[in-house]
Structure formats: structure tokens, C-alpha cells
Coordinates of C-alpha atoms (C1' of nucleotides) in Angstrom, one line a residue:
Chain A
X482 CA -155.0 -100.6 -16.3
X483 CA -154.1 -96.8 -16.1
X484 CA -150.6 -96.0 -16.4
X485 CA -149.2 -94.4 -13.2
X486 CA -148.4 -90.8 -13.7
X487 CA -144.9 -90.0 -12.5
X488 CA -143.4 -86.5 -12.2
X489 CA -139.5 -86.1 -11.7
X490 CA -137.9 -83.1 -10.0
X491 CA -134.1 -82.9 -10.1
X492 CA -131.6 -80.0 -10.7
X493 CA -129.5 -82.1 -12.7
X494 CA -130.7 -82.4 -16.3
X495 CA -128.4 -85.4 -16.8
X496 CA -130.3 -87.0 -13.9
X497 CA -133.7 -86.1 -15.4
X498 CA -132.7 -87.4 -18.6
X499 CA -131.6 -90.7 -17.0
X500 CA -134.9 -91.0 -15.2
X501 CA -136.9 -90.3 -18.2
X502 CA -135.1 -92.8 -20.2
X503 CA -135.5 -95.5 -17.6
X504 CA -139.0 -94.7 -16.8
X505 CA -139.9 -95.0 -20.4
X506 CA -138.8 -98.5 -20.4
X507 CA -141.5 -99.3 -17.7
X508 CA -144.8 -100.0 -19.6
X509 CA -147.1 -98.9 -16.5
X510 CA -145.5 -95.8 -16.1
X511 CA -146.2 -92.5 -17.8
X512 CA -143.6 -89.7 -17.4
X513 CA -145.9 -86.8 -17.0
X514 CA -143.2 -84.3 -16.7
X515 CA -139.9 -83.4 -15.3
X516 CA -138.7 -80.1 -13.4
X517 CA -135.6 -79.0 -12.6
X518 CA -136.2 -76.8 -9.4
X519 CA -138.4 -77.2 -6.4
X520 CA -140.0 -73.8 -7.3
X521 CA -141.8 -75.2 -10.4
X522 CA -142.8 -78.6 -8.9
X523 CA -146.0 -77.1 -6.9
X524 CA -147.3 -75.5 -10.2
X525 CA -146.5 -78.7 -12.3
X526 CA -148.3 -81.0 -9.9
X527 CA -151.2 -78.7 -9.9
X528 CA -151.3 -79.0 -13.8
X529 CA -150.0 -82.7 -14.4
X530 CA -151.7 -84.3 -11.5
X531 CA -149.0 -87.0 -11.2
X532 CA -149.7 -89.9 -9.1
X533 CA -145.9 -90.2 -7.8
X534 CA -143.4 -87.3 -7.6
X535 CA -139.9 -88.6 -7.5
X536 CA -137.6 -85.8 -6.1
X537 CA -133.8 -85.3 -5.3
X538 CA -133.3 -84.4 -1.8
X539 CA -130.2 -82.0 -2.4
X540 CA -131.5 -79.1 -4.4
X541 CA -130.6 -75.5 -4.3
X542 CA -132.9 -73.0 -2.7
X543 CA -135.5 -75.4 -1.5
X544 CA -134.6 -79.0 -0.6
X545 CA -136.5 -82.1 -1.3
X546 CA -137.5 -82.4 2.2
X547 CA -139.0 -79.0 2.1
X548 CA -140.7 -80.0 -1.2
X549 CA -142.1 -83.2 0.4
X550 CA -143.8 -81.1 3.3
X551 CA -145.4 -78.8 0.7
X552 CA -146.6 -81.6 -1.5
X553 CA -148.3 -83.5 1.7
X554 CA -150.0 -80.4 2.8
X555 CA -151.3 -79.2 -0.5
X556 CA -151.6 -82.5 -2.2
X557 CA -152.2 -85.1 0.2
X558 CA -152.9 -88.0 -2.4
X559 CA -149.6 -87.6 -4.3
X560 CA -147.1 -90.0 -3.1
X561 CA -143.3 -88.7 -2.8
X562 CA -140.2 -90.7 -3.4
X563 CA -137.1 -89.3 -2.2
X564 CA -134.0 -89.8 -4.2
X565 CA -130.2 -89.0 -3.5
X566 CA -126.9 -90.4 -3.4
X567 CA -126.4 -92.8 -0.3
X568 CA -124.7 -90.4 1.6
X569 CA -127.5 -88.1 2.9
X570 CA -128.7 -90.9 5.3
X571 CA -129.5 -88.5 8.1
X572 CA -131.9 -86.8 5.9
X573 CA -134.1 -89.9 5.3
X574 CA -135.8 -89.9 8.4
X575 CA -136.7 -86.3 7.8
X576 CA -137.9 -87.2 4.6
X577 CA -140.1 -89.9 5.9
X578 CA -141.4 -87.5 8.8
X579 CA -142.5 -85.1 5.9
X580 CA -144.7 -87.7 4.4
X581 CA -142.4 -89.3 1.6
X582 CA -143.3 -92.8 0.9
X583 CA -140.0 -94.2 -0.5
X584 CA -136.5 -93.8 -0.8
X585 CA -134.2 -94.4 -3.9
X586 CA -130.6 -94.1 -4.4
X587 CA -129.3 -92.5 -7.4
X588 CA -127.6 -95.8 -8.3
X589 CA -130.8 -97.5 -8.6
X590 CA -131.2 -99.8 -11.3
X591 CA -134.3 -99.8 -13.6
X592 CA -135.7 -102.9 -11.6
X593 CA -135.5 -101.2 -8.3
X594 CA -137.1 -98.0 -9.8
X595 CA -139.8 -100.3 -11.0
X596 CA -140.4 -102.0 -7.6
X597 CA -140.4 -98.5 -5.7
X598 CA -142.9 -97.0 -7.9
X599 CA -145.1 -100.1 -7.8
X600 CA -144.9 -100.1 -4.0
X601 CA -145.4 -96.8 -3.2
X602 CA -148.5 -96.8 -5.8
X603 CA -149.7 -99.4 -3.7
X604 CA -149.6 -97.4 -0.5
X605 CA -146.6 -99.3 0.7
X606 CA -143.1 -98.0 1.9
X607 CA -140.2 -98.6 -0.5
X608 CA -136.5 -98.1 1.2
X609 CA -133.6 -99.2 -1.1
X610 CA -130.8 -98.3 1.5
X611 CA -128.7 -101.5 1.7
X612 CA -128.7 -101.9 -2.1
X613 CA -125.4 -101.0 -4.0
X614 CA -123.7 -100.0 -1.0
X615 CA -119.9 -101.0 -1.0
X616 CA -118.9 -103.1 2.3
X617 CA -117.1 -99.9 3.8
X618 CA -120.1 -97.8 3.1
X619 CA -122.4 -100.4 4.7
X620 CA -120.0 -100.5 7.7
X621 CA -119.9 -96.8 8.1
X622 CA -123.6 -96.5 8.0
X623 CA -123.6 -99.2 10.8
X624 CA -121.3 -97.1 12.9
X625 CA -123.2 -93.8 12.8
X626 CA -124.0 -93.2 16.3
X627 CA -127.5 -92.6 17.5
X628 CA -127.6 -89.4 19.4
X629 CA -130.2 -87.9 21.8
X630 CA -132.0 -84.6 20.7
X631 CA -130.1 -82.8 23.5
X632 CA -126.9 -84.1 21.9
X633 CA -127.6 -83.2 18.4
X634 CA -128.4 -79.7 19.9
X635 CA -125.0 -79.6 21.5
X636 CA -123.0 -81.1 18.4
X637 CA -124.6 -78.4 16.2
X638 CA -123.4 -75.6 18.3
X639 CA -119.9 -77.3 18.8
X640 CA -120.0 -77.5 15.1
X641 CA -120.9 -73.6 15.0
X642 CA -117.9 -72.8 17.0
X643 CA -119.6 -71.9 20.3
X644 CA -117.6 -72.7 23.3
X645 CA -119.1 -74.6 26.3
X646 CA -120.0 -71.7 28.3
X647 CA -121.7 -70.1 25.2
X648 CA -123.7 -73.4 24.7
X649 CA -124.5 -73.5 28.1
X650 CA -126.1 -69.9 28.2
X651 CA -127.7 -70.8 25.0
X652 CA -129.4 -74.0 26.2
X653 CA -129.9 -72.7 29.9
X654 CA -127.9 -75.5 31.3
X655 CA -124.9 -75.9 33.4
X656 CA -121.5 -75.7 31.9
X657 CA -121.0 -79.1 33.2
X658 CA -124.0 -80.6 31.6
X659 CA -122.6 -79.4 28.2
X660 CA -119.2 -81.1 29.2
X661 CA -121.1 -84.4 29.9
X662 CA -122.9 -84.2 26.8
X663 CA -119.6 -83.4 25.1
X664 CA -117.8 -86.4 26.5
X665 CA -120.8 -88.6 25.4
X666 CA -120.4 -87.3 22.1
X667 CA -116.9 -88.1 21.8
X668 CA -117.3 -91.6 23.3
X669 CA -120.4 -92.2 20.8
X670 CA -118.2 -91.3 17.7
X671 CA -115.4 -93.3 19.5
X672 CA -113.0 -90.1 18.8
X673 CA -111.0 -88.1 21.2
X674 CA -111.2 -84.6 20.2
X675 CA -113.2 -82.1 18.6
X676 CA -111.8 -82.0 15.1
X677 CA -112.3 -85.7 14.6
X678 CA -115.9 -85.4 16.0
X679 CA -116.8 -82.6 13.5
X680 CA -115.1 -84.5 10.9
X681 CA -117.1 -87.5 11.4
X682 CA -120.4 -85.7 11.9
X683 CA -119.7 -83.7 8.8
X684 CA -119.2 -87.0 6.9
X685 CA -122.6 -88.3 8.4
X686 CA -124.4 -85.0 7.4
X687 CA -124.9 -84.1 10.9
X688 CA -123.7 -80.6 10.8
Chain B
X889 CA -116.5 -86.2 -40.6
X890 CA -115.8 -89.1 -38.2
X891 CA -118.2 -89.2 -35.1
X892 CA -116.3 -88.6 -31.8
X893 CA -116.1 -91.8 -29.7
X894 CA -117.3 -91.2 -26.2
X895 CA -117.0 -93.5 -23.3
X896 CA -118.8 -92.6 -20.1
X897 CA -117.7 -93.8 -16.7
X898 CA -120.1 -93.4 -13.7
X899 CA -121.5 -95.7 -10.7
X900 CA -124.9 -94.2 -11.0
X901 CA -126.8 -95.9 -13.8
X902 CA -129.3 -92.9 -13.9
X903 CA -126.5 -90.6 -14.9
X904 CA -125.2 -93.3 -17.4
X905 CA -128.8 -93.3 -18.7
X906 CA -129.0 -89.4 -18.8
X907 CA -125.8 -89.1 -20.6
X908 CA -126.5 -91.8 -23.3
X909 CA -129.8 -89.9 -24.0
X910 CA -128.2 -86.7 -24.0
X911 CA -125.2 -87.7 -26.1
X912 CA -127.5 -89.3 -28.5
X913 CA -128.8 -86.1 -29.6
X914 CA -125.6 -84.7 -30.6
X915 CA -124.9 -86.0 -34.2
X916 CA -121.1 -85.8 -34.2
X917 CA -120.9 -88.0 -31.0
X918 CA -121.1 -91.8 -31.0
X919 CA -121.3 -93.3 -27.6
X920 CA -119.1 -96.1 -27.7
X921 CA -119.9 -97.4 -24.2
X922 CA -120.8 -96.8 -20.9
X923 CA -119.3 -98.2 -17.7
X924 CA -120.3 -98.2 -14.1
X925 CA -117.2 -98.6 -12.5
X926 CA -113.5 -97.3 -12.8
X927 CA -112.2 -101.1 -12.8
X928 CA -114.0 -101.9 -15.9
X929 CA -113.1 -98.7 -17.7
X930 CA -109.4 -99.5 -18.6
X931 CA -110.5 -102.7 -20.2
X932 CA -113.3 -100.9 -22.2
X933 CA -110.9 -98.2 -23.1
X934 CA -108.5 -101.0 -24.8
X935 CA -111.5 -102.6 -26.6
X936 CA -113.6 -99.6 -27.7
X937 CA -110.6 -97.0 -28.3
X938 CA -112.9 -94.1 -27.6
X939 CA -111.6 -90.4 -28.2
X940 CA -112.6 -89.1 -25.2
X941 CA -113.8 -90.4 -21.7
X942 CA -116.1 -88.8 -19.6
X943 CA -115.8 -89.9 -16.0
X944 CA -117.5 -89.2 -12.6
X945 CA -115.0 -88.0 -9.9
X946 CA -116.6 -89.4 -7.0
X947 CA -116.9 -93.3 -7.5
X948 CA -116.5 -96.2 -4.8
X949 CA -113.1 -97.9 -4.8
X950 CA -111.3 -96.2 -7.3
X951 CA -112.2 -92.4 -7.7
X952 CA -112.0 -90.6 -11.1
X953 CA -108.9 -88.6 -10.1
X954 CA -107.1 -92.0 -10.1
X955 CA -108.7 -93.3 -13.0
X956 CA -107.6 -90.2 -14.9
X957 CA -103.9 -90.7 -14.1
X958 CA -104.2 -94.3 -15.3
X959 CA -105.9 -93.2 -18.5
X960 CA -103.0 -90.5 -19.2
X961 CA -100.3 -93.4 -18.6
X962 CA -101.7 -96.2 -20.4
X963 CA -103.7 -94.3 -23.2
X964 CA -102.3 -90.8 -23.6
X965 CA -104.1 -90.0 -26.7
X966 CA -107.4 -90.5 -24.9
X967 CA -108.8 -87.2 -23.6
X968 CA -110.6 -87.0 -20.2
X969 CA -113.4 -85.0 -19.0
X970 CA -114.2 -84.9 -15.5
X971 CA -117.7 -84.8 -14.1
X972 CA -119.3 -84.1 -10.8
X973 CA -121.5 -82.0 -8.8
X974 CA -120.4 -78.4 -8.3
X975 CA -119.3 -79.4 -4.6
X976 CA -116.2 -81.1 -5.2
X977 CA -114.2 -77.8 -6.4
X978 CA -111.0 -78.8 -4.5
X979 CA -110.6 -82.2 -6.5
X980 CA -110.7 -80.2 -9.8
X981 CA -107.1 -79.0 -9.8
X982 CA -106.1 -82.6 -8.9
X983 CA -108.0 -83.9 -11.9
X984 CA -106.1 -81.3 -14.3
X985 CA -102.9 -82.1 -12.6
X986 CA -103.7 -86.0 -13.7
X987 CA -104.1 -84.9 -17.2
X988 CA -107.9 -84.3 -17.4
X989 CA -108.9 -81.9 -20.4
X990 CA -112.3 -80.8 -19.2
X991 CA -114.5 -80.4 -16.3
X992 CA -118.3 -80.6 -16.6
X993 CA -121.0 -80.2 -13.6
X994 CA -123.9 -82.6 -13.5
X995 CA -126.3 -79.8 -13.9
X996 CA -124.5 -79.3 -17.4
X997 CA -127.2 -78.8 -20.3
X998 CA -126.7 -80.7 -23.6
X999 CA -125.3 -77.6 -25.2
X1000 CA -122.4 -77.4 -22.5
X1001 CA -121.7 -81.2 -22.9
X1002 CA -121.6 -80.6 -26.8
X1003 CA -119.3 -77.4 -26.3
X1004 CA -117.3 -79.3 -23.8
X1005 CA -116.7 -82.6 -26.1
X1006 CA -116.0 -80.4 -28.9
X1007 CA -113.4 -78.1 -27.2
X1008 CA -111.6 -81.2 -25.6
X1009 CA -111.6 -82.9 -29.0
X1010 CA -109.8 -80.0 -30.6
X1011 CA -107.1 -80.2 -27.7
X1012 CA -108.6 -77.2 -25.8
X1013 CA -109.6 -77.3 -22.1
X1014 CA -113.2 -76.9 -21.3
X1015 CA -114.2 -75.8 -17.8
X1016 CA -117.9 -75.3 -16.7
X1017 CA -117.3 -74.3 -13.2
X1018 CA -119.4 -71.0 -13.0
X1019 CA -122.5 -72.1 -14.8
X1020 CA -125.5 -73.3 -13.0
X1021 CA -124.4 -71.9 -9.6
X1022 CA -126.9 -70.3 -7.3
X1023 CA -125.9 -66.8 -5.9
X1024 CA -125.1 -68.3 -2.4
X1025 CA -123.1 -71.2 -4.3
X1026 CA -121.0 -68.9 -6.1
X1027 CA -120.4 -66.6 -3.0
X1028 CA -119.4 -69.8 -1.2
X1029 CA -117.0 -70.8 -3.8
X1030 CA -115.2 -67.3 -3.6
X1031 CA -114.9 -67.6 -0.1
X1032 CA -113.0 -70.8 -0.1
X1033 CA -109.7 -69.9 1.1
X1034 CA -106.4 -70.7 -0.7
X1035 CA -104.1 -73.1 1.4
X1036 CA -100.5 -73.5 1.0
X1037 CA -99.5 -77.3 0.7
X1038 CA -98.1 -77.2 4.1
X1039 CA -101.3 -75.7 5.7
X1040 CA -103.1 -78.5 3.8
X1041 CA -101.0 -81.1 5.5
X1042 CA -101.6 -79.5 8.9
X1043 CA -105.4 -79.2 8.2
X1044 CA -105.4 -82.8 7.2
X1045 CA -103.8 -83.9 10.4
X1046 CA -105.8 -81.8 12.7
X1047 CA -109.0 -83.3 11.1
X1048 CA -107.7 -86.8 11.9
X1049 CA -107.7 -85.7 15.4
X1050 CA -103.9 -85.4 15.8
X1051 CA -102.7 -82.9 18.5
X1052 CA -100.4 -79.9 17.9
X1053 CA -97.4 -81.8 19.3
X1054 CA -98.3 -85.0 17.5
X1055 CA -98.7 -83.1 14.2
X1056 CA -95.0 -81.6 14.8
X1057 CA -93.5 -84.7 15.2
X1058 CA -95.0 -86.1 12.2
X1059 CA -93.8 -83.2 10.0
X1060 CA -90.5 -82.9 11.7
X1061 CA -91.3 -79.2 12.6
X1062 CA -91.4 -77.2 15.8
X1063 CA -94.6 -77.4 17.9
X1064 CA -94.4 -73.5 17.2
X1065 CA -94.6 -73.8 13.5
X1066 CA -97.5 -76.1 13.7
X1067 CA -99.3 -73.4 16.0
X1068 CA -98.6 -70.6 13.3
X1069 CA -100.0 -72.7 10.5
X1070 CA -103.1 -73.3 12.8
X1071 CA -103.5 -69.7 13.5
X1072 CA -103.2 -69.0 9.8
X1073 CA -105.9 -71.7 9.0
X1074 CA -108.2 -69.9 11.6
X1075 CA -107.6 -66.6 9.9
X1076 CA -108.2 -67.6 6.4
X1077 CA -111.3 -69.5 7.2
X1078 CA -112.3 -66.5 9.2
X1079 CA -113.2 -68.8 12.2
X1080 CA -112.3 -69.1 15.6
X1081 CA -111.8 -72.4 16.9
X1082 CA -111.4 -76.0 15.2
X1083 CA -114.8 -77.0 15.3
X1084 CA -115.9 -74.2 13.0
X1085 CA -112.7 -74.8 11.0
X1086 CA -113.1 -78.3 10.4
X1087 CA -117.1 -78.0 9.7
X1088 CA -116.2 -75.6 6.8
X1089 CA -113.3 -77.6 5.5
X1090 CA -115.5 -80.5 5.4
X1091 CA -118.2 -78.7 3.6
X1092 CA -115.4 -77.5 0.9
X1093 CA -114.4 -81.3 0.8
X1094 CA -110.9 -80.5 2.0
X1095 CA -111.0 -83.1 4.7
Chain C
dA1040 C1' -81.9 -59.3 -8.6
dT1041 C1' -85.5 -58.2 -5.8
dC1042 C1' -89.9 -58.7 -3.7
dA1043 C1' -93.5 -61.0 -1.7
dA1044 C1' -95.0 -65.3 0.1
dA1045 C1' -94.6 -69.3 2.4
dA1046 C1' -92.4 -71.7 6.1
dT1047 C1' -90.2 -71.8 10.1
dC1048 C1' -89.2 -70.8 14.9
dC1049 C1' -89.9 -68.3 19.8
dC1050 C1' -92.6 -66.4 23.9
dT1051 C1' -96.6 -65.1 27.0
dT1052 C1' -101.2 -65.3 29.0
dT1053 C1' -105.7 -66.6 29.3
dT1054 C1' -109.3 -69.8 28.1
dT1055 C1' -111.0 -74.3 26.7
dC1056 C1' -110.8 -78.9 26.3
dA1057 C1' -110.0 -83.9 27.6
dG1058 C1' -110.7 -87.5 30.8
dG1059 C1' -111.3 -89.1 35.1
dG1060 C1' -114.6 -89.7 38.9
dG1061 C1' -119.5 -89.9 40.6
dA1062 C1' -124.5 -88.5 41.7
dT1063 C1' -129.5 -87.4 41.0
dA1064 C1' -134.3 -86.2 39.2
dA1065 C1' -137.4 -87.2 35.1
dT1066 C1' -139.0 -90.0 31.4
dA1067 C1' -139.4 -94.0 28.5
dA1068 C1' -139.3 -98.7 27.8
dA1069 C1' -139.8 -103.4 29.4
Chain D
dT955 C1' -143.0 -101.8 38.5
dT956 C1' -138.7 -102.4 37.6
dT957 C1' -135.1 -100.8 34.5
dA958 C1' -132.6 -98.3 31.4
dT959 C1' -132.3 -94.2 29.3
dT960 C1' -131.7 -89.3 29.3
dA961 C1' -130.7 -85.1 31.0
dT962 C1' -129.0 -82.8 34.6
dC963 C1' -125.5 -81.4 38.1
dC964 C1' -120.7 -81.4 40.5
dC965 C1' -115.4 -81.8 41.1
dC966 C1' -110.6 -82.2 39.6
dT967 C1' -106.2 -82.1 37.0
dG968 C1' -103.1 -81.6 33.3
dA969 C1' -102.9 -80.8 28.5
dA970 C1' -104.0 -78.3 24.7
dA971 C1' -105.7 -74.4 22.2
dA972 C1' -106.8 -69.3 21.1
dA973 C1' -104.9 -64.9 20.8
dG974 C1' -101.6 -61.6 21.1
dG975 C1' -96.9 -60.1 20.2
dG976 C1' -92.6 -61.0 17.1
dA977 C1' -88.4 -62.7 14.1
dT978 C1' -85.7 -65.5 10.3
dT979 C1' -84.9 -68.2 6.3
dT980 C1' -86.4 -70.3 2.1
dT981 C1' -89.0 -70.4 -1.9
dG982 C1' -91.1 -68.5 -5.9
dA983 C1' -92.4 -65.2 -8.9
dT984 C1' -91.7 -60.9 -11.5

DNA sequence: ATCAAAATCCCTTTTTCAGGGGATAATAAA
DNA sequence: TTTATTATCCCCTGAAAAAGGGATTTTGAT
């Protein structure tokens, strides 16, 4: 059996080293390279022709989300596994939409990484969301409200400091409508003013 | 020369592996252990008697900040190096106040880690703040306003959704005073309403 | 001892928010 | 096709925040 060629992209040398060390223990995996920025990633893929790219989501300048899109466009056969701390839950769906096949938390064990690589290599999806979360973390995830797209728009504009009339003008809707969305946001987040709303939204990486 | 005994604490196995691999390349360092939670750390220090503990700041349940305090109380001779992504800048001062001797970003290179360990072992302070920051990150750091302790209190209460009258009651000060602090916060953050204020404060890990 | 900064308090006016109510098309899901 | 959701619009009231002005007393640093 040919080894699965894996390229790792992360801006933290420490994580790269960790991945390198962990992947070295998996016999069916060959680490064909590690890259510390999304800039070098595309070039490296061209040269090293990996089967799977494991990439951090949070990177300066070019995020893992954009990188996933680029990879899917230029190298449709290359599978992408996104990696991050559990906190960036809201980014995961974007990552999947951009063609990623898997999601790993950075607290993943060697076994999980192994499973993720195998699953993704076989064309399946792999998600390691529920693992390694503390009880409070899980509860937090469950409490993240589901917003409509319009509500998301309004939320972002609120967070950027726009007043209701300004938001109404921007979205070409009535002031009353903005007010309704705003009320619904407060209800969905079970808070009673803007400060709490934005604090929570920030914690969930929605703003 | 005796090797410097180092214990690493981090809840991400990947980072632990990375540190282990990087420290293994430094000849004057002996990794006497790695621990994946602050709970085990104290016990391990007792058994392994490290010279230096390198600990992540962000850990579930017990943070690195609390851990640093515990270590300084129970093992005053053990030096502590705090480690995190650059984002938690606001925690650094707390870490230092709690007796940490150094600060490493997770994007630190082997050389930086080497230097940090040496410096701290010799009783100096080591800070790796300005390294590996992108231009925009640096600019952001520069723009982080310096708040008085009172302002921090007020900011936290605002973020928790308390109104000015409630804050006044909690802090035993006049409503007018709260209002002044609030105005000063808006000025210092160069924003013009609460939503923007909390969004920024959240980004700077102040709430 | 002096100066600067921080923290405190006071006032006014305009604007915005919060919370309450309810209603109607359009769309998506069952 | 019926139901539920979403997005839209409207009204009201009182509370709170934004923005402007200014003043005094602690506290900390030089």
C-alpha cells in the first residue's frame, strides 16, 4: 500500500512540529511537507502533490478558509482537513462549504488524527467536534443560537457600531424591521441589551 | 553542566508533541515531563522537580494564570514561562504579576524557545511579544487602549449587560461617574457606541 | 512639594434602545 | 396543501445612552 502523502499548513512552528511528530508515528502516512503560511501552501502542493492537506483555520493574512477554496479550485483531487481550537465553531460550516472534507480540533489525539486521515482519504467526511470538549464547552455550543441570514447581517452592522436608522438605510428596509430583527436577536441570545449581545456574539466568533 | 529540567503544560497534545520535539533538539534541556492539564501539573512538579515550567495560558478549568500563582506559592524556586497565541496580550501582565518569568508566543521558533529557557534559568525575564507579528497585528496591539482599573471594572459590567444605574449601585458610585467612565471608554477605544466598544474589547480579550 | 492622572460628581439635550403589542406577504418545509 | 418560518411593516412608552459642557478631590509619580 502506498503511503498517504500529507502536507501540514500552520503558522505555529510548534504545532507543525507536533503534527510532524504525531504523523511520524502513523505508518501509512508520509509527511511530504510542512508550511508555515498559506502563501507557500499552493506552491508546495504543486511540487509535493499531497493527497491530503491539513490546514489551520486561523492564520494571518490568508485564512484556512480561503486556502481551502483555492485548493478546491486548483487541485480538486486534494482533500482538505481543517484544524483549529474548538472555539471557531462558526467557521466550520464555511470550511465545509469551501470543500474541506474534515475537521480536527487541536486537542486531537494521535488516534483521532489517524482516523481523520483514513476517513478523508476514503472520501468520507470526518468531524471531531464533540470530542475533548469540557461539559461547559458543550453546553455553550448547544446554546449558540441559529440566526437567519438577515439576522446575521443586522448583527454584524450592530457590532460595527451602526445605529438602527443607519442599518435600515444600508439594507433598504424600514426602521421597524431593523428593530424587529434586533429584538429577535436579543431573544435568541437570551440577553437584554446590546452589550451582552455583542459579548456573546464575539465569543461565538459571529462578529 | 547539568541539563535544565523542563516541564510542559498544555491541553493540546499537538503542542505538547511539538514542544517535546523542539526541546529535544536543545542539548542543554531535559524534558522531564509533559502534562495535558493544570490539575496534573502540581503533582508532576512535586515528583519531577523541574527547573522551569512552560505552561499554556488558555486551558479549560484552571488557567495558566492560576497555575502560575499556585506554582509560585508552593514551589517558589520553579520558574514559569507562559505561552499562548499572541492574542491574549491582556493576560500577560496578570501572568507576570503571578510570578511568571517569561512569555512565549506559540509561533516561537526553536531559537526563541532556547533563548527563553536560558534567560529565565539565569533569573532574567524573557518576553517574545514583538516577534512574529504581522504588520496589522502590531498596529492592533499599539491601538489597544490602556485602561485604569476602574475603567476595566466598568467595562466588564457593561459587557455583562448591566445598565449604568446598576453599575453605579454595584460600585457604590454615582450614576454620573459611571457615565463619565463610559464616555472615557468610548473615547479611548475611539468608538461611538456600546456595540463597537464591546466588539473591540472582545477582540482584545478584555471581556 | 508639585504636577499629572485618575476618580469622582453635576447638568442638559437629543437620540437610541428595550420591551410591549400586533399584522401581513413570501418562502420553505412538512 | 397546510404549516411554520422568515422578512417585512407599524405603533407605543419609558428608560437609557450619546454627546456636550464643566468641576472637585484623591492618588501616584517625579
